[in-house]
Coordinates of C-alpha atoms (C1' of nucleotides) in Angstrom, one line a residue:
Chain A
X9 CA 0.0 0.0 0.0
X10 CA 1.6 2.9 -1.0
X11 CA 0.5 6.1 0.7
X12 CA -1.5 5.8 3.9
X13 CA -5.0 6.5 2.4
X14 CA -7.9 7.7 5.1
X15 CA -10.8 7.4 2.6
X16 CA -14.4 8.6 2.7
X17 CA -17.3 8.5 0.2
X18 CA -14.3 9.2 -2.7
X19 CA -12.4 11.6 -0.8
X20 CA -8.9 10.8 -0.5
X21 CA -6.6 12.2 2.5
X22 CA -3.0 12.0 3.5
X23 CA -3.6 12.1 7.0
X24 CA -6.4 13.0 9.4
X25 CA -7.2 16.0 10.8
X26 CA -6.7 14.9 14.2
X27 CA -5.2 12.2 16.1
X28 CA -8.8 10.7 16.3
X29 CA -10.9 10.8 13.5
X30 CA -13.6 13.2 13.5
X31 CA -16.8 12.6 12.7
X32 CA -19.4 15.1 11.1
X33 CA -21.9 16.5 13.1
X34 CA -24.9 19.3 12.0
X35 CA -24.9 22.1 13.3
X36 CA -27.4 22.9 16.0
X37 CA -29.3 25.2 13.2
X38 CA -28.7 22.6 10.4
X39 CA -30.9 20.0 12.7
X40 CA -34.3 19.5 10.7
X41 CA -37.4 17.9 12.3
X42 CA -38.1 16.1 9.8
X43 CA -35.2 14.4 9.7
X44 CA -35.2 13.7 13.3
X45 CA -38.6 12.3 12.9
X46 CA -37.1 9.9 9.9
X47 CA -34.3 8.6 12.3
X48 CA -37.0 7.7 15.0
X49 CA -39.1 6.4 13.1
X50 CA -37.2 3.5 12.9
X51 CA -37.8 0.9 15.3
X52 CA -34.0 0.2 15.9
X53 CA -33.2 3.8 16.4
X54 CA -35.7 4.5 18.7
X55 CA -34.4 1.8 20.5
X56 CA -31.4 3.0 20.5
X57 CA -32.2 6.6 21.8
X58 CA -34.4 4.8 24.4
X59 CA -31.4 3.1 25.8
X60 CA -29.1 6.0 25.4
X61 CA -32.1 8.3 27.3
X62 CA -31.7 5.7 30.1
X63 CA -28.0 4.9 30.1
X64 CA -27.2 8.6 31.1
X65 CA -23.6 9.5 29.9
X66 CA -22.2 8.0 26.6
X67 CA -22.2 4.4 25.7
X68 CA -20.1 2.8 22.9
X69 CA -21.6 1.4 19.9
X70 CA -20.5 -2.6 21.5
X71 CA -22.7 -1.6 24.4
X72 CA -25.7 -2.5 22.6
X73 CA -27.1 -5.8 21.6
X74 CA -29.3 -5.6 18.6
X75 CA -30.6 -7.9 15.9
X76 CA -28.8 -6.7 13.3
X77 CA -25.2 -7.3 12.2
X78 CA -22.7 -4.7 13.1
X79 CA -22.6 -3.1 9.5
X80 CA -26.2 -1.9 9.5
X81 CA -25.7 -1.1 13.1
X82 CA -23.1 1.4 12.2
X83 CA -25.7 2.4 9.5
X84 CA -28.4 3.2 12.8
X85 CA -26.0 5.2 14.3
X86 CA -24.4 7.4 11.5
X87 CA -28.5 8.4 10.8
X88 CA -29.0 9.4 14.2
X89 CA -26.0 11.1 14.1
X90 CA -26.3 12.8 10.9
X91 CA -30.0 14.2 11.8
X92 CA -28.4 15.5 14.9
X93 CA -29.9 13.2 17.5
X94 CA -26.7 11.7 19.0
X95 CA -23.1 13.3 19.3
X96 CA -20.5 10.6 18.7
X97 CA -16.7 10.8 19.2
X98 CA -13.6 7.9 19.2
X99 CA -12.5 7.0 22.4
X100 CA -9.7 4.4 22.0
X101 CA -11.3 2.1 19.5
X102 CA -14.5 2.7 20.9
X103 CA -17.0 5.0 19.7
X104 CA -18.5 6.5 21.8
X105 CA -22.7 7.7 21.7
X106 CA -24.3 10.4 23.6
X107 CA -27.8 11.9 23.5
X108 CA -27.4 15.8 22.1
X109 CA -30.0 16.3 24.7
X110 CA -29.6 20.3 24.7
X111 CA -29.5 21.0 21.4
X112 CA -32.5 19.1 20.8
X113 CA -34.3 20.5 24.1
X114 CA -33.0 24.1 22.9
X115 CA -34.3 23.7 19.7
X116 CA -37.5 21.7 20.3
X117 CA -38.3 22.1 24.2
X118 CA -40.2 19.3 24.9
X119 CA -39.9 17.0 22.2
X120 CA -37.4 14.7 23.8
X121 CA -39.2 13.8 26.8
X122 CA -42.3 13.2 24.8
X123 CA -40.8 11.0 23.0
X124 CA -39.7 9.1 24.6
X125 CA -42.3 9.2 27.7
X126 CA -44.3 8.2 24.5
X127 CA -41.9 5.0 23.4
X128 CA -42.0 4.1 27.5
X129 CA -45.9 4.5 27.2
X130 CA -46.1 2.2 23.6
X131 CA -43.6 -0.6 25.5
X132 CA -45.9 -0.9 28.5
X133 CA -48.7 -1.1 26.4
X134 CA -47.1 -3.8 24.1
X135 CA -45.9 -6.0 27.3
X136 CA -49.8 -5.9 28.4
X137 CA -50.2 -2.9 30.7
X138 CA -50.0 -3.8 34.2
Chain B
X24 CA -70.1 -3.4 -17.7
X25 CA -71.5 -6.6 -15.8
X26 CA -72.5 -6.3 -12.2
X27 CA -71.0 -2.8 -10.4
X28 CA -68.3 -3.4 -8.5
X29 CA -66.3 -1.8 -5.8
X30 CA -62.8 -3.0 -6.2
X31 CA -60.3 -2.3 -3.0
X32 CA -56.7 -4.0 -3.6
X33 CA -58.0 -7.0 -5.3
X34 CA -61.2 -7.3 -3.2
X35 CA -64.1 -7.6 -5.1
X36 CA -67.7 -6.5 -3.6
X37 CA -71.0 -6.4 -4.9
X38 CA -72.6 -3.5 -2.4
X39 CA -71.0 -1.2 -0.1
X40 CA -71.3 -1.7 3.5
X41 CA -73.0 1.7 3.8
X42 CA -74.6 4.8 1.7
X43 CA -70.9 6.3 1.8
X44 CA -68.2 4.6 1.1
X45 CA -66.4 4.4 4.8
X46 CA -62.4 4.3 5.3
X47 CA -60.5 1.6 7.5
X48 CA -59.2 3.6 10.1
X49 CA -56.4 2.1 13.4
X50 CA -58.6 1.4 16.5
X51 CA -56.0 3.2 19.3
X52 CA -55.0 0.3 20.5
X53 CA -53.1 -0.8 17.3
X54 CA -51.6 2.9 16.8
X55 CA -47.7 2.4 16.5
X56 CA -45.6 5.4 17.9
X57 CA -43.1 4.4 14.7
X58 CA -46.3 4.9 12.4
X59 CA -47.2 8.3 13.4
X60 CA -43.5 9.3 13.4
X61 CA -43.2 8.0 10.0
X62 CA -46.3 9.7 8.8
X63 CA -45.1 12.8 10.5
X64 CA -41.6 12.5 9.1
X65 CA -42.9 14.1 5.6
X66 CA -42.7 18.0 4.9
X67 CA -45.7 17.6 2.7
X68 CA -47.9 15.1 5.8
X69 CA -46.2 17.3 8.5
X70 CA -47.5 20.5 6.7
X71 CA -50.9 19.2 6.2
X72 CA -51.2 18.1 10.2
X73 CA -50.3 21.3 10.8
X74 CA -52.7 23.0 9.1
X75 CA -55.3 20.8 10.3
X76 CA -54.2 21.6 13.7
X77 CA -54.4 25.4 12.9
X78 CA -57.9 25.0 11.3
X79 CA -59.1 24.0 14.3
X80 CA -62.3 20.9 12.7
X81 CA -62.1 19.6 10.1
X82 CA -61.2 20.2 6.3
X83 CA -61.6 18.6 3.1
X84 CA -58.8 17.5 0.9
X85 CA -59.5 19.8 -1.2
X86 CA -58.7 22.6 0.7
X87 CA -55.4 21.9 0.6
X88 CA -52.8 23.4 -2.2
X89 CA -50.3 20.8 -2.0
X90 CA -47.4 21.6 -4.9
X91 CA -47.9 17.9 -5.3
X92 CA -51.0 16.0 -8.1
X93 CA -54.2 15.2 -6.6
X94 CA -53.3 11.4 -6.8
X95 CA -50.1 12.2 -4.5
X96 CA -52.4 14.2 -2.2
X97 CA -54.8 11.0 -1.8
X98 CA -51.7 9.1 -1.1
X99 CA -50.2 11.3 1.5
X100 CA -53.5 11.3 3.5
X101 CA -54.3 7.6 3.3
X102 CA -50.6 7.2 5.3
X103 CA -52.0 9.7 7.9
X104 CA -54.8 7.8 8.0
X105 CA -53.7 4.6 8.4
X106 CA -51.3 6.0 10.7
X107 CA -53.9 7.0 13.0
X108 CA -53.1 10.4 13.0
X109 CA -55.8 11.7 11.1
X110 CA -59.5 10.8 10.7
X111 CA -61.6 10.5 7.5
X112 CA -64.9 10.3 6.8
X113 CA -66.7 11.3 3.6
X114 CA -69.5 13.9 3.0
X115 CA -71.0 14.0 0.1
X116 CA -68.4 14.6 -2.9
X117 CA -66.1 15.9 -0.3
X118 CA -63.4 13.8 2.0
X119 CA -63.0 15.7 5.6
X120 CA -60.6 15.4 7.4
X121 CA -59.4 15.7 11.0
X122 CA -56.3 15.5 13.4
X123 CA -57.3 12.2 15.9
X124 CA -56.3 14.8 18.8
X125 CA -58.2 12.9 21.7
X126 CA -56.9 9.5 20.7
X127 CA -53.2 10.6 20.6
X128 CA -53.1 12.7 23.3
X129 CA -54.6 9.7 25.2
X130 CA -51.7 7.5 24.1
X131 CA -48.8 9.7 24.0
X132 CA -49.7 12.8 26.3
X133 CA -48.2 15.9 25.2
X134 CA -46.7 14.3 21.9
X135 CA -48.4 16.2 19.1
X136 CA -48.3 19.2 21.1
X137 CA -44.6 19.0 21.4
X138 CA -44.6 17.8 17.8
X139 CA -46.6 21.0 16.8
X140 CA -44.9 23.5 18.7
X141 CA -41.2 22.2 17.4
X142 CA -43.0 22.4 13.7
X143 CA -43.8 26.1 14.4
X144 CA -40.8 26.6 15.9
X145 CA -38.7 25.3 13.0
X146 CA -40.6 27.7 10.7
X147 CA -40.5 30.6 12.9
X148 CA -36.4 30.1 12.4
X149 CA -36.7 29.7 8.6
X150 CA -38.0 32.4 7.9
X151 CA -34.9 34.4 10.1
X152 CA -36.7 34.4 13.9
X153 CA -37.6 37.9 14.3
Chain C
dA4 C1' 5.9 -7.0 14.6
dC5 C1' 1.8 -9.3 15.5
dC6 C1' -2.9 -10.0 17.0
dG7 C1' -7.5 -9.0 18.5
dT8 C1' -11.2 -5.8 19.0
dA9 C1' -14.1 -2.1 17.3
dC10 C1' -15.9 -0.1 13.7
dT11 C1' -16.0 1.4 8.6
dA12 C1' -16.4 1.5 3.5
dC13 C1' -18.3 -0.5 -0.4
dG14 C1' -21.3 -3.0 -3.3
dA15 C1' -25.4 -5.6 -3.8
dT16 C1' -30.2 -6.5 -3.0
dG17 C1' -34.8 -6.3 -2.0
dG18 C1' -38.4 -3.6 -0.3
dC19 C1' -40.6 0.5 0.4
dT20 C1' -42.3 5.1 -1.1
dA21 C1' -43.1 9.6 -3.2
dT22 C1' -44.3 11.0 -7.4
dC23 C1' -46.8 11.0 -11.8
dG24 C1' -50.5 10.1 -15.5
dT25 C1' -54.5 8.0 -16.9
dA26 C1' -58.8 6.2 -16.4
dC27 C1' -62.5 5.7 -13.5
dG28 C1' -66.3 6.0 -9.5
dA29 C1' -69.4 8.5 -6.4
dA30 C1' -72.3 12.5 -5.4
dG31 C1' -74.7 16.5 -6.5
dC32 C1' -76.8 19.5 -9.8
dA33 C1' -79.0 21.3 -14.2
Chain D
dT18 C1' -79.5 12.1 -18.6
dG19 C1' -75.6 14.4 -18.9
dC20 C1' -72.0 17.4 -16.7
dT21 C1' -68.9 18.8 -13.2
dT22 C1' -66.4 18.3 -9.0
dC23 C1' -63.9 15.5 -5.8
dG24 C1' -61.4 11.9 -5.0
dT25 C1' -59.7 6.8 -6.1
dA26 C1' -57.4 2.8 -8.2
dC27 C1' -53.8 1.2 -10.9
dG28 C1' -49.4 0.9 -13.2
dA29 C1' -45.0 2.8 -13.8
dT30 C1' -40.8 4.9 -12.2
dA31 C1' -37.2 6.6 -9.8
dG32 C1' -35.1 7.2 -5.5
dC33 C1' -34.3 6.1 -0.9
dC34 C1' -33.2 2.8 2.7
dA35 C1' -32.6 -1.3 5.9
dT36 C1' -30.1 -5.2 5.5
dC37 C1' -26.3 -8.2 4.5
dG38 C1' -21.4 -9.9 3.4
dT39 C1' -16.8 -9.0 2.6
dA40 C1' -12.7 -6.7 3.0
dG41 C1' -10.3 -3.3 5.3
dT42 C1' -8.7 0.5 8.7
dA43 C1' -7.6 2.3 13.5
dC44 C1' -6.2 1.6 18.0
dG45 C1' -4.4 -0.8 22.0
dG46 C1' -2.0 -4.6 23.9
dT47 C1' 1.5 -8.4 23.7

DNA sequence: ACCGTACTACGATGGCTATCGTACGAAGCA
DNA sequence: TGCTTCGTACGATAGCCATCGTAGTACGGT
């Protein structure tokens, strides 16, 4: 291999920009509702952001067990990430996952907890009320 | 023509069940959170929600100027329908329409007033705040 | 230098969906 | 009995998307 190639979507690099690669995020004015709505609209995702919600801090993609292989997991989380739902960084080899809780409270007050009070709701429901 | 019929999806019936023709609509129990954020996920369904919100009862399809033909406008409120988000019911020629606003607040309280205010919100910021 | 773990990029695939155009059905009216 | 208005059904199409498998990169440890 000749030069050390960091490749993306045809782009062609000679080195990164940092010691960890970086991983692009909207801004907190480029974050559509529409688009959060696509990304949690899927049933995986809003698992995801469920468990996120209730794990607290940041969890790593390997936290999470789900019935997909790990390539279309990656897919979940680069939606979420690219509609601005989660913040994601490199830790180690890890990556790491957080809820963008105040950008999305700052933007849409409300909608969050909703949400998810609403998913919480839907799951009680679905296991048969009490 | 032979007998009249009244052909749904490859259903074939000699009378309809009533003088209109009536619309298969979610009981609330089988309203999926993942359906109404699908539904909702749509500039062109998210709009029409939220003018149905704004017009308070209820309004016929045709009241609507969707930049979109009248065959995608049928299309976009059958998936609200079936969604459960929005009730339809014919009279006479017309189709009216209306936002299921008991039924969803009943299952996820506060969601599609959280969902309506970040839609306003959103718009409010287009057009450069104030 | 080597290995293992964590995650990615790419290509393929099948399914869904937003859109259109055309032809038609139902209701009301002249 | 027509004519008009409102909305539907159907077929086609193009684009998106959830999923997979394979091959590969990045980082940390041995």
């Amino acid at each position: 291999m000749d030069p050390p190639k960091y490749r993306r979507k045809g782009a062609l690099v000679t080195s990164p920009a940092v010691s960890s690669r970086d991983l692009p995020h909207p801004e907190v004015a480029e974050i559509r509702l529409e688009s959060v709505l696509h990304a949690l609209a899927d049933p995986m995702r809003l698992r995801i952001v469920r468990e996120l919600a209730a794990g607290g801090g940041e969890l790593s993609c390997s936290y999470f067990d789900l019935p997909v292989t790990k390539s279309t997991t990656t897919h979940h989380f680069r939606v979420l990430r690219e509609s601005g739902v989660i913040r994601q960084v490199y830790r180690g080899t890890a990556k790491m996952n957080g809820l963008r809780r105040d950008d999305l409270d700052g933007l849409f007050p409300g909608l969050l907890g909703a949400l998810l009070d609403a998913a919480a709701r839907q799951t009680a429901r679905d296991l048969g009320d009490g």
